[in-house]
Short mmCIF file of C-alpha atoms and ligand atoms in Angstrom, two decimals:
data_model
loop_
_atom_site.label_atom_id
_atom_site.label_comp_id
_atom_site.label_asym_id
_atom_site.label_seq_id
_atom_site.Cartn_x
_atom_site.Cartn_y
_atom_site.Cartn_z
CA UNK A 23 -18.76 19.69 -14.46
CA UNK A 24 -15.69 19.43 -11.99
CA UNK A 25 -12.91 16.36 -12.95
CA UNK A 26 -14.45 14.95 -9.23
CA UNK A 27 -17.98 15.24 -9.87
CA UNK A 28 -17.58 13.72 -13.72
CA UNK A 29 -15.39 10.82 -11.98
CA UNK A 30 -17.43 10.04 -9.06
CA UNK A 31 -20.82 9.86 -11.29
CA UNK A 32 -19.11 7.72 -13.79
CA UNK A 33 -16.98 5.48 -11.72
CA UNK A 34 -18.68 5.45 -7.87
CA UNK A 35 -20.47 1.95 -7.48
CA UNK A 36 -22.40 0.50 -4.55
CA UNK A 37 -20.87 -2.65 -3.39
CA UNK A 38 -23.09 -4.09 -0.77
CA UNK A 39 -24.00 -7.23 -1.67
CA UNK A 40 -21.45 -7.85 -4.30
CA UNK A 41 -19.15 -10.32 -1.92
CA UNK A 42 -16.92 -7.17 -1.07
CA UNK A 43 -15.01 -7.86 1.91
CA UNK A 44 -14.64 -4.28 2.76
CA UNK A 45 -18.90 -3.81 2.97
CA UNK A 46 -19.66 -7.69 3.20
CA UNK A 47 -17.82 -8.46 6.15
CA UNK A 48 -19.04 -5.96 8.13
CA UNK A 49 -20.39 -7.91 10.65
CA UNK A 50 -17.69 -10.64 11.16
CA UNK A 51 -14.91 -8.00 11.57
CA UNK A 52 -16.45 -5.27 13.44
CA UNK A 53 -19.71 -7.10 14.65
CA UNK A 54 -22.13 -4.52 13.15
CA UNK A 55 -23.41 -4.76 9.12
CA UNK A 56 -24.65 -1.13 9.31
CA UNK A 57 -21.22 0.30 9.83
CA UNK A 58 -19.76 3.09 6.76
CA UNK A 59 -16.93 0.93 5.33
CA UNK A 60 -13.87 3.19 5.01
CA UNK A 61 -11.38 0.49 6.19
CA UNK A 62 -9.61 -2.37 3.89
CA UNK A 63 -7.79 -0.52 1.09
CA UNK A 64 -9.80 -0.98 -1.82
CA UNK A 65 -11.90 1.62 -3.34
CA UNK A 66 -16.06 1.95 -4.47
CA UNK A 67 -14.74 3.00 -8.14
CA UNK A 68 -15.10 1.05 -11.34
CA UNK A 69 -11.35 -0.21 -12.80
CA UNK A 70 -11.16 1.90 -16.08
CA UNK A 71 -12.94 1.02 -19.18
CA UNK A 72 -10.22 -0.10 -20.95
CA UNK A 73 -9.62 -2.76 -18.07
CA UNK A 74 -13.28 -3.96 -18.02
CA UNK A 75 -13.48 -4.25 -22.51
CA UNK A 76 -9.96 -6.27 -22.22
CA UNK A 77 -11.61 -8.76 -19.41
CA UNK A 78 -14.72 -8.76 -21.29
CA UNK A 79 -13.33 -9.70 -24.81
CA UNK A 80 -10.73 -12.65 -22.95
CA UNK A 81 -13.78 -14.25 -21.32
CA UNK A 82 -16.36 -14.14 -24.71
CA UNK A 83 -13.62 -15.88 -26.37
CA UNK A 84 -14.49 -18.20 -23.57
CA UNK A 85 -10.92 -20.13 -22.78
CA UNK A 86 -8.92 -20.10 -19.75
CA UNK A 87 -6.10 -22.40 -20.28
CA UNK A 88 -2.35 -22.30 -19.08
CA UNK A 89 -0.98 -19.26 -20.66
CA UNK A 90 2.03 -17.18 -22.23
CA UNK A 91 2.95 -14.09 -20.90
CA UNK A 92 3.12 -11.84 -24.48
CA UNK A 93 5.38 -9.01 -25.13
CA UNK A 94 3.21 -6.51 -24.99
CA UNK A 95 2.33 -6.95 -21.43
CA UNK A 96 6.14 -6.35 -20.61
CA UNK A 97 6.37 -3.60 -22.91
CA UNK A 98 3.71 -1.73 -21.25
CA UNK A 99 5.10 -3.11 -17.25
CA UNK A 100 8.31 -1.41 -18.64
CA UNK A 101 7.03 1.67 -20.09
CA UNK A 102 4.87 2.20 -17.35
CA UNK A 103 7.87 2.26 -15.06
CA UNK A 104 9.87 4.20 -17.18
CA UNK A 105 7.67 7.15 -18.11
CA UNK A 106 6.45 7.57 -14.35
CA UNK A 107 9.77 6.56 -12.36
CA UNK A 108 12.16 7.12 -14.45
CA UNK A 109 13.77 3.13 -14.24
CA UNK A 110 14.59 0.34 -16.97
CA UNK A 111 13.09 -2.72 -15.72
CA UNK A 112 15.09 -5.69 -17.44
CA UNK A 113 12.81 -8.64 -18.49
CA UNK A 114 15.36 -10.96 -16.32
CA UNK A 115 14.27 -9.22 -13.06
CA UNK A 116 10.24 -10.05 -13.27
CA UNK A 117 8.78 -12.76 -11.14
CA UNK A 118 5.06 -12.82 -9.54
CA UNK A 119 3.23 -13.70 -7.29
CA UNK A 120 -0.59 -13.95 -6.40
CA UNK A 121 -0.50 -10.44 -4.50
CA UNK A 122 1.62 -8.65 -2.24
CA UNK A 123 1.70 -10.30 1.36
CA UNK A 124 2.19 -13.93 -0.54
CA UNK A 125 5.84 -11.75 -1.87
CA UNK A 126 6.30 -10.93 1.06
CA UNK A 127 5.71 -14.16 2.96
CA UNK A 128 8.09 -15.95 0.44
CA UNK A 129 10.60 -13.35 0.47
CA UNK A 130 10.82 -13.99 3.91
CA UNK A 131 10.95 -17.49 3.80
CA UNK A 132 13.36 -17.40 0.80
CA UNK A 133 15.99 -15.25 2.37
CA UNK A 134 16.00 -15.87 5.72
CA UNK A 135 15.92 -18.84 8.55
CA UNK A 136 13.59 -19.52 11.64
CA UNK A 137 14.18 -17.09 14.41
CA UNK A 138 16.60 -14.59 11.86
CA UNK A 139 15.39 -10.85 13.08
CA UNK A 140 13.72 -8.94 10.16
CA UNK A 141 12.85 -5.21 10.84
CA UNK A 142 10.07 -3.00 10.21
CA UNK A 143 9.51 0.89 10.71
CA UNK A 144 5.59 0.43 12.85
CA UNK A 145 3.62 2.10 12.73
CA UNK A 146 2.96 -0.10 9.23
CA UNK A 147 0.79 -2.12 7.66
CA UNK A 148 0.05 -4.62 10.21
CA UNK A 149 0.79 -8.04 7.48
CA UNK A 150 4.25 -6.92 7.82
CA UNK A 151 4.82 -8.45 11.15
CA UNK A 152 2.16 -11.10 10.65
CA UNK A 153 4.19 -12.58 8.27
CA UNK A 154 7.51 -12.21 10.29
CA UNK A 155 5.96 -13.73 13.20
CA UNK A 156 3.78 -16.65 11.01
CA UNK A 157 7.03 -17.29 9.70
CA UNK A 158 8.51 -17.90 13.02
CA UNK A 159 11.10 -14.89 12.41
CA UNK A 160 12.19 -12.36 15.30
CA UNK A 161 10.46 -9.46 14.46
CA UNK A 162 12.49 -6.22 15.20
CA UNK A 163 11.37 -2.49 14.68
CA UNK A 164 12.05 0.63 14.52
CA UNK A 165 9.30 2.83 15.13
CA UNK A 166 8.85 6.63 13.35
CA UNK A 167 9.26 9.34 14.71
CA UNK A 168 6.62 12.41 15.37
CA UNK A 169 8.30 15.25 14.79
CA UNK A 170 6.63 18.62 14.30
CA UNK A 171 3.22 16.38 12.66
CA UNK A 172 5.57 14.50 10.53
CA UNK A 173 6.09 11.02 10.89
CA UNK A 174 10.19 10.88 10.28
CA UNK A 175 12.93 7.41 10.09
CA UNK A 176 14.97 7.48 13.34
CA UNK A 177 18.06 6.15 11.61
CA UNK A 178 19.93 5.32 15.56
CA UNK A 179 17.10 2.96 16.52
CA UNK A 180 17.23 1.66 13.42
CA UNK A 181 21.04 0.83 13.23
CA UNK A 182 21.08 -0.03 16.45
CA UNK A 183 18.06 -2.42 16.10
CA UNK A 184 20.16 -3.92 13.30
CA UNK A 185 23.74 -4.26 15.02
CA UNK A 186 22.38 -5.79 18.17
CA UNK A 187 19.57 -8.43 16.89
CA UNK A 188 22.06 -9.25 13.52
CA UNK A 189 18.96 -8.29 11.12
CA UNK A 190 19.06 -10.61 8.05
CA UNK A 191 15.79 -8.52 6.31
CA UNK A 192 14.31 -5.18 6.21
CA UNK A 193 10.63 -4.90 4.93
CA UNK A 194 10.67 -0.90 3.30
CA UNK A 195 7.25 0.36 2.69
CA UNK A 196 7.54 3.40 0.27
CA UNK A 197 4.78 5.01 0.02
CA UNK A 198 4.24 4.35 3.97
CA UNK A 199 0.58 3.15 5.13
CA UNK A 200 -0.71 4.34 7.32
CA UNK A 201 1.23 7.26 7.45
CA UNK A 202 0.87 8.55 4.01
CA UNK A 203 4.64 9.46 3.78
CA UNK A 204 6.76 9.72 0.32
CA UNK A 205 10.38 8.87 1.18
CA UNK A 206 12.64 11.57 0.24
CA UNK A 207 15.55 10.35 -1.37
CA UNK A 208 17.99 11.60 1.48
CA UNK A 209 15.86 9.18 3.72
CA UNK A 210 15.84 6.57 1.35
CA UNK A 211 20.10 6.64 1.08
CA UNK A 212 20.50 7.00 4.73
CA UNK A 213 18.13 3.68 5.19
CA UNK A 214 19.87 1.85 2.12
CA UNK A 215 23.50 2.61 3.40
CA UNK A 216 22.76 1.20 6.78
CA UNK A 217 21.14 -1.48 5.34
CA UNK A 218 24.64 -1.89 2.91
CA UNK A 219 27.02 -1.75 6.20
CA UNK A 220 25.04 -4.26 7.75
CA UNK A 221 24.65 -6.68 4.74
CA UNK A 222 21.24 -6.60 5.34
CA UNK A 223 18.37 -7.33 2.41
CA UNK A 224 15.66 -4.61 1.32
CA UNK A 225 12.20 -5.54 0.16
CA UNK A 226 10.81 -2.68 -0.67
CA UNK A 227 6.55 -2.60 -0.88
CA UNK A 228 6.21 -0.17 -3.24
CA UNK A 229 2.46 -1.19 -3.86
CA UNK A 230 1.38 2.42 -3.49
CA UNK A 231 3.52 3.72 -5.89
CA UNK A 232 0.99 5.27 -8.14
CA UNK A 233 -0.36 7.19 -5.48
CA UNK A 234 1.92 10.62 -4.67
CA UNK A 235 0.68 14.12 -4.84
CA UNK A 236 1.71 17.69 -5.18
CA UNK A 237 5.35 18.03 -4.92
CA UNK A 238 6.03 14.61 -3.42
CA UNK A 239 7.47 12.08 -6.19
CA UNK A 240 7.79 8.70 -5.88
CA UNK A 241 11.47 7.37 -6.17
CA UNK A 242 11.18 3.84 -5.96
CA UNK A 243 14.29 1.90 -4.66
CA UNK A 244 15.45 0.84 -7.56
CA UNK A 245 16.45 4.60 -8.65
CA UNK A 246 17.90 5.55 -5.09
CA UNK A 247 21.67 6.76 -6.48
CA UNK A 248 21.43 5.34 -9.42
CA UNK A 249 20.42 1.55 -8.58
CA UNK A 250 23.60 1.52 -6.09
CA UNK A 251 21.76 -0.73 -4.11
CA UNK A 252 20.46 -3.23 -6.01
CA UNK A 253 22.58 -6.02 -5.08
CA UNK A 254 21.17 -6.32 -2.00
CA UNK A 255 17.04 -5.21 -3.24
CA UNK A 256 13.66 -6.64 -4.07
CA UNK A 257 10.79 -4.15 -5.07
CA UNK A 258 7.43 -5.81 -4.86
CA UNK A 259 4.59 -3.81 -6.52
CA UNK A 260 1.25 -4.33 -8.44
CA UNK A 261 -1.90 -2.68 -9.90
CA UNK A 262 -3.82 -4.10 -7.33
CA UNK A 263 -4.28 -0.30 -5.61
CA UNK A 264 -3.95 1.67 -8.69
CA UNK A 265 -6.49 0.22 -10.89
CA UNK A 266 -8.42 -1.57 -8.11
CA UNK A 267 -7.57 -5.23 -8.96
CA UNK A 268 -6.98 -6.94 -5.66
CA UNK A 269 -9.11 -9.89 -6.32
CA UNK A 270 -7.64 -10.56 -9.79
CA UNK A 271 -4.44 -11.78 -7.46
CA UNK A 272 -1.43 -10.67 -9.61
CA UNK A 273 1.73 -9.20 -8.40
CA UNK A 274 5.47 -8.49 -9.23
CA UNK A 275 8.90 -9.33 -7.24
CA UNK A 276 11.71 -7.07 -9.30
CA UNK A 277 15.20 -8.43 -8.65
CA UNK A 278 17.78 -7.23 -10.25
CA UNK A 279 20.71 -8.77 -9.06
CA UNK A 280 21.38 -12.38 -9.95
CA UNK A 281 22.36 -13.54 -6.97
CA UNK A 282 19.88 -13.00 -5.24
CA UNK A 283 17.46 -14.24 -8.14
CA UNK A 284 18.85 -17.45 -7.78
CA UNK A 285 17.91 -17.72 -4.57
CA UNK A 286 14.61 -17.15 -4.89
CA UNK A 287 14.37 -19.52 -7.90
CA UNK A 288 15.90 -22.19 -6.56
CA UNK A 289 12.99 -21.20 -3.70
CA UNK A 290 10.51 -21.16 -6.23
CA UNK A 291 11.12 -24.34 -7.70
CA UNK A 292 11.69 -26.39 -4.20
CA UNK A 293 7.93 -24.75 -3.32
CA UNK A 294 5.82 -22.76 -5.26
CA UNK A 295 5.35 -23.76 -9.32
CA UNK A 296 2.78 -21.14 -9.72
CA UNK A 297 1.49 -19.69 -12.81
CA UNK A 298 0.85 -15.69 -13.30
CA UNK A 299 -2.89 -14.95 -13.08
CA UNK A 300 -4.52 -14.55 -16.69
CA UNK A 301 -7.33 -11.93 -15.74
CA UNK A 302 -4.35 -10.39 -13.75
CA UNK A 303 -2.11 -10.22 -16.18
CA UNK A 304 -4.67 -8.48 -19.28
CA UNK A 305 -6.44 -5.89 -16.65
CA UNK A 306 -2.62 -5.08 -15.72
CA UNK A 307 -1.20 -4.54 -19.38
CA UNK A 308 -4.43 -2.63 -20.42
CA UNK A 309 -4.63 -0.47 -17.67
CA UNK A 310 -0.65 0.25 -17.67
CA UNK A 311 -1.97 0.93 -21.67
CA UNK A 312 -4.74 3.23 -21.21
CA UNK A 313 -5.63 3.58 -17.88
CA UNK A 314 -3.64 6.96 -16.89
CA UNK A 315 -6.71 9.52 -17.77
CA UNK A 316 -8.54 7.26 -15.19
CA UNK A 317 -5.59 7.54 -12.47
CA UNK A 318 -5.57 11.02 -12.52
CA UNK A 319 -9.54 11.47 -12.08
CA UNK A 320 -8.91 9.15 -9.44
CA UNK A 321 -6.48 10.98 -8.01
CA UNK A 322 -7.65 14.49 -8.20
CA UNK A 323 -10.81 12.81 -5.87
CA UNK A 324 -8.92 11.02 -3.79
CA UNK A 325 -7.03 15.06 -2.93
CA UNK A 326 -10.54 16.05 -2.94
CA UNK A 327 -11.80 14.09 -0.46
CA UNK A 328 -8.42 14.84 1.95
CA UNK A 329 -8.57 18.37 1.45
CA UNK A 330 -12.14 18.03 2.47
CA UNK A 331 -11.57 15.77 5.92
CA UNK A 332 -8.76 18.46 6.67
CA UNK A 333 -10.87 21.64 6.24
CA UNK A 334 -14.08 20.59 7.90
CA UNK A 335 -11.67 18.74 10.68
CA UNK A 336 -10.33 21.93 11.54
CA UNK A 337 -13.40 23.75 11.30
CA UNK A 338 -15.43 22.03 13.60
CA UNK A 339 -12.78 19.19 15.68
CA UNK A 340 -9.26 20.78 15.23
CA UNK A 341 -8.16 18.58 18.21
CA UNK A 342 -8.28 15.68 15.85
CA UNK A 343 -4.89 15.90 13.84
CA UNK A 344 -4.53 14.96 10.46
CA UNK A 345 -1.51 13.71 8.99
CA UNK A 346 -0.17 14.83 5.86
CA UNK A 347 -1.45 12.97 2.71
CA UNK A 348 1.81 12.93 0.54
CA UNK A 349 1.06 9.08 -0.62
CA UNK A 350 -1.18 6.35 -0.62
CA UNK A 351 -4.73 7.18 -0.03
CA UNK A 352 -5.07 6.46 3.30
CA UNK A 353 -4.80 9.17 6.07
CA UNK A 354 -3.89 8.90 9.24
CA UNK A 355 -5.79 10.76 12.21
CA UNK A 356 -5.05 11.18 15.83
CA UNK A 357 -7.60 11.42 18.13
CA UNK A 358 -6.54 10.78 21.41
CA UNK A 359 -7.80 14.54 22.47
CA UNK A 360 -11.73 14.26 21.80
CA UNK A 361 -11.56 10.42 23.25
CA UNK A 362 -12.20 11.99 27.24
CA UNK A 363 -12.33 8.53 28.20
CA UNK A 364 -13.67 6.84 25.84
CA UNK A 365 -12.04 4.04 23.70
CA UNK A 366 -10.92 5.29 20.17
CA UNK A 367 -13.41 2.17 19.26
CA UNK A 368 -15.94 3.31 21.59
CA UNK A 369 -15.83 6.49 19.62
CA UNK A 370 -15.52 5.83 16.09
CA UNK A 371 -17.16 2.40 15.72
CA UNK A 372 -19.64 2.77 18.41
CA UNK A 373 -20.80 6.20 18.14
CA UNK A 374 -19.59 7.34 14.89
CA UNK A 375 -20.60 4.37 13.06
CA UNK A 376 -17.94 4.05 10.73
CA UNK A 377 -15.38 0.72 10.75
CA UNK A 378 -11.81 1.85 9.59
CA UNK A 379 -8.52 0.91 10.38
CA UNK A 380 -7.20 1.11 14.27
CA UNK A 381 -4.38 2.56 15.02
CA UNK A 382 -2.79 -0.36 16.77
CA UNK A 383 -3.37 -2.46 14.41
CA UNK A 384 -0.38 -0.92 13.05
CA UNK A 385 2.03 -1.20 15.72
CA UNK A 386 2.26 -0.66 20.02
CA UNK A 387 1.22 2.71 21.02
CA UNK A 388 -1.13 3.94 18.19
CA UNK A 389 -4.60 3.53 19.70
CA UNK A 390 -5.48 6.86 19.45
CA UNK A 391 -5.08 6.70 16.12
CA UNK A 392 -7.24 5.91 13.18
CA UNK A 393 -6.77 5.09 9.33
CA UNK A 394 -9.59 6.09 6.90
CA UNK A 395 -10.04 5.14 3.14
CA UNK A 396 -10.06 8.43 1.22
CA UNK A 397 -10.95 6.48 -2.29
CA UNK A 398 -14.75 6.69 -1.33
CA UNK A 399 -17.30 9.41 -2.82
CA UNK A 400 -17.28 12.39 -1.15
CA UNK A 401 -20.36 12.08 -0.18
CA UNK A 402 -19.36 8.65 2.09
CA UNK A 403 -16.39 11.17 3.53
CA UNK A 404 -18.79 13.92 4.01
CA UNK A 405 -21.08 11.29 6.17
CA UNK A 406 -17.76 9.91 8.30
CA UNK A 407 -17.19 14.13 8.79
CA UNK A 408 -20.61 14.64 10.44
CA UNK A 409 -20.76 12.42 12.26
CA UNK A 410 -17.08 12.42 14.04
CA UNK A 411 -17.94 16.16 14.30
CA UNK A 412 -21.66 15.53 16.00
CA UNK A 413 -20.38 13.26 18.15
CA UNK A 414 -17.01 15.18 19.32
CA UNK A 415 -19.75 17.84 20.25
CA UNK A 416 -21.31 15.54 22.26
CA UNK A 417 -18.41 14.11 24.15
C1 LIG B 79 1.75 -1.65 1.91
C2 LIG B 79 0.83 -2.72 1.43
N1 LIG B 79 1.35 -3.87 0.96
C3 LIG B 79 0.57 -4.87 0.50
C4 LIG B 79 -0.82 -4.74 0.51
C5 LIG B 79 -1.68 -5.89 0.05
O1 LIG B 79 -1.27 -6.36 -1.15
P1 LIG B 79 -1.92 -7.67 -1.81
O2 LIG B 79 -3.40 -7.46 -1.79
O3 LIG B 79 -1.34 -7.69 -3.16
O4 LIG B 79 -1.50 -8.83 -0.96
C6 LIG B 79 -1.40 -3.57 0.98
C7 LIG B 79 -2.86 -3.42 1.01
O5 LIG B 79 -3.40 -2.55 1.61
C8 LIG B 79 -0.56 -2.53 1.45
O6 LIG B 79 -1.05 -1.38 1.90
#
């Protein structure tokens, strides 16, 4: 039996039903229940065994009190990091939070005042400007580029954008969603030295780390030059995509300089006082542990499913264009050229029946554009495949 097939027999679970926001929600977000779910980034697949016997044995013992972080959980954080990304995480650095978008709200809130300009790179994962805008923050970007069916950093804008609006804050997201890019580390240095000249601060989201393929390899910020720009860096990540833990609300801030630690402690103490999550914190360590056989069963469907969309795509609808999957498992589609007329809702929700992701959800001038969930069963892609390819015969 194929790695896929074994994976998506052992692992695929319905989740209708189950309070899943993703399949749940179907009718409050998009207004129809019977819709094919391949929006929210979560996934249909069981977290690894060795995550489900560690939650099971911490709830039979039947106690949920405050709580110690042990050793072992930062010896496996560390060695997790070290073994895939090559970088020493010192203890000092860790802080959490409850999940990604809290980090980033705080960061923002930590480091910067009302109407400071922080910068994005659209199109991008549509919390990032929530939160700059919640937060009563000018929000300044720099869109990507197209070039050649590669979305690509267009370092002018971007230096530009940050001389003229005096940026205080630049929110990084490496791997990118939507666009499923792996930053080089050229692209990275370029970013990071105009980020240096300008004294401005990098968060970098590197929530998708775990997720690269082929010959794209994840360098996380931390490792661009040798941790040159650390002074001026946090790196938010979590197993909340990798081992499919969203709901178990735990997440890490890395900050390695102490500077700009204290700032976010004295932060923390002035506002937040919260405690790591238990369940978070044991599905974390014993996945980091034991869960890489899983990761990679996971992965190899996840390519599966891609290669699938892009072969079958350009079979039967090669005007839809498919971005390259380098990271994340999200992929990003255009498909402004089979709309003739129509709405790219009109299209995929309404006659396709499938709810995913809108492309301007993601920033000004993507609504031809669409973002599916690739960590599905292929047999849910398959579905989504027929019927964008039935009804771009129609059209
Ligand atoms: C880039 C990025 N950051 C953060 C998140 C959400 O993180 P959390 O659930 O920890 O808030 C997502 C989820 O899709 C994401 O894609």
């Amino acid at each position: 039996m194929s790695r896929v097939k074994e994976f998506v027999e052992k692992y695929y679970v319905e989740r209708r039903n189950t309070n899943s926001l993703k399949w749940d929600a179907l009718k409050e977000r998009f207004g129809d229940s019977e819709l094919l779910a391949l929006w929210v980034a979560d996934m249909e697949f069981k977290t690894p065994e060795c995550i489900r016997e560690a939650l099971i044995e911490r709830v039979d013992h039947g106690v949920f009190g405050y709580t110690k972080l042990p050793e072992s959980y930062y010896d496996e954080y560390e060695s997790w990091h070290k073994k895939k990304y090559n970088i020493d995480i010192e203890k000092k650095w860790i802080r959490f939070a409850p999940g990604i978008v809290q980090a980033i709200l705080w960061v923002i809130q930590a480091y910067t005042k009302k109407d400071d300009a922080v910068i994005i790179m659209p199109p991008v994962y549509y919390p990032f400007a929530n939160s700059i805008r919640n937060s009563g923050r000018k929000l300044v970007e720099s869109p990507l580029l197209e070039d050649n069916g590669v979305f690509k950093i267009d370092y002018d804008t971007f230096e530009k954008q940050i001389r003229e609006n005096d940026v205080r804050l630049y929110i990084h997201c490496s791997p990118h969603n939507p666009v499923g890019r792996v930053w080089t580390l050229e692209e990275q240095k370029k970013v990071f030295e105009i980020c240096e000249r300008y004294d401005v601060l990098v968060l970098s989201d590197e929530i998708h780390q775990d997720f690269t393929y082929g010959d794209n390899k994840q360098i996380s910020a931390l490792d661009v030059d040798g941790g040159r720009y650390n002074k001026r860096l946090i790196v938010a990540n979590s197993g909340s995509k990798t081992f499919n833990l969203a709901s178990l609300v735990h997440s890490t801030l890395l900050i390695p300089d102490e500077d700009v630690r204290k700032v976010f402690d004295k932060f923390s103490k002035e506002n937040l006082g919260a405690e790591p999550s238990l369940l978070g914190q044991i599905a974390l360590e014993a996945g980091y542990r034991e869960g890489h056989e899983w990761l990679e069963g996971l992965k190899e469907t996840i390519v599966f499913n891609y290669n699938l969309l892009c072969e079958e795509l350009a079979k039967n609808a090669p005007e839809i264009k498919v971005y390259p999957l380098e990271g994340t498992y999200l992929v990003f589609l255009n498909v402004e050229k089979v709309l003739n007329g129509k709405t790219t809702k009109q299209f995929i929700q309404d006659e396709c029946g499938l709810a995913i992701d809108f492309g301007d959800w993601f920033g000004k001038g993507y609504k031809n554009y669409v973002r599916i969930n690739l960590a599905t069963s292929p047999d849910n892609i398959r579905k989504a495949i027929e019927r964008i390819v039935k009804n771009c015969k129609i059209s």
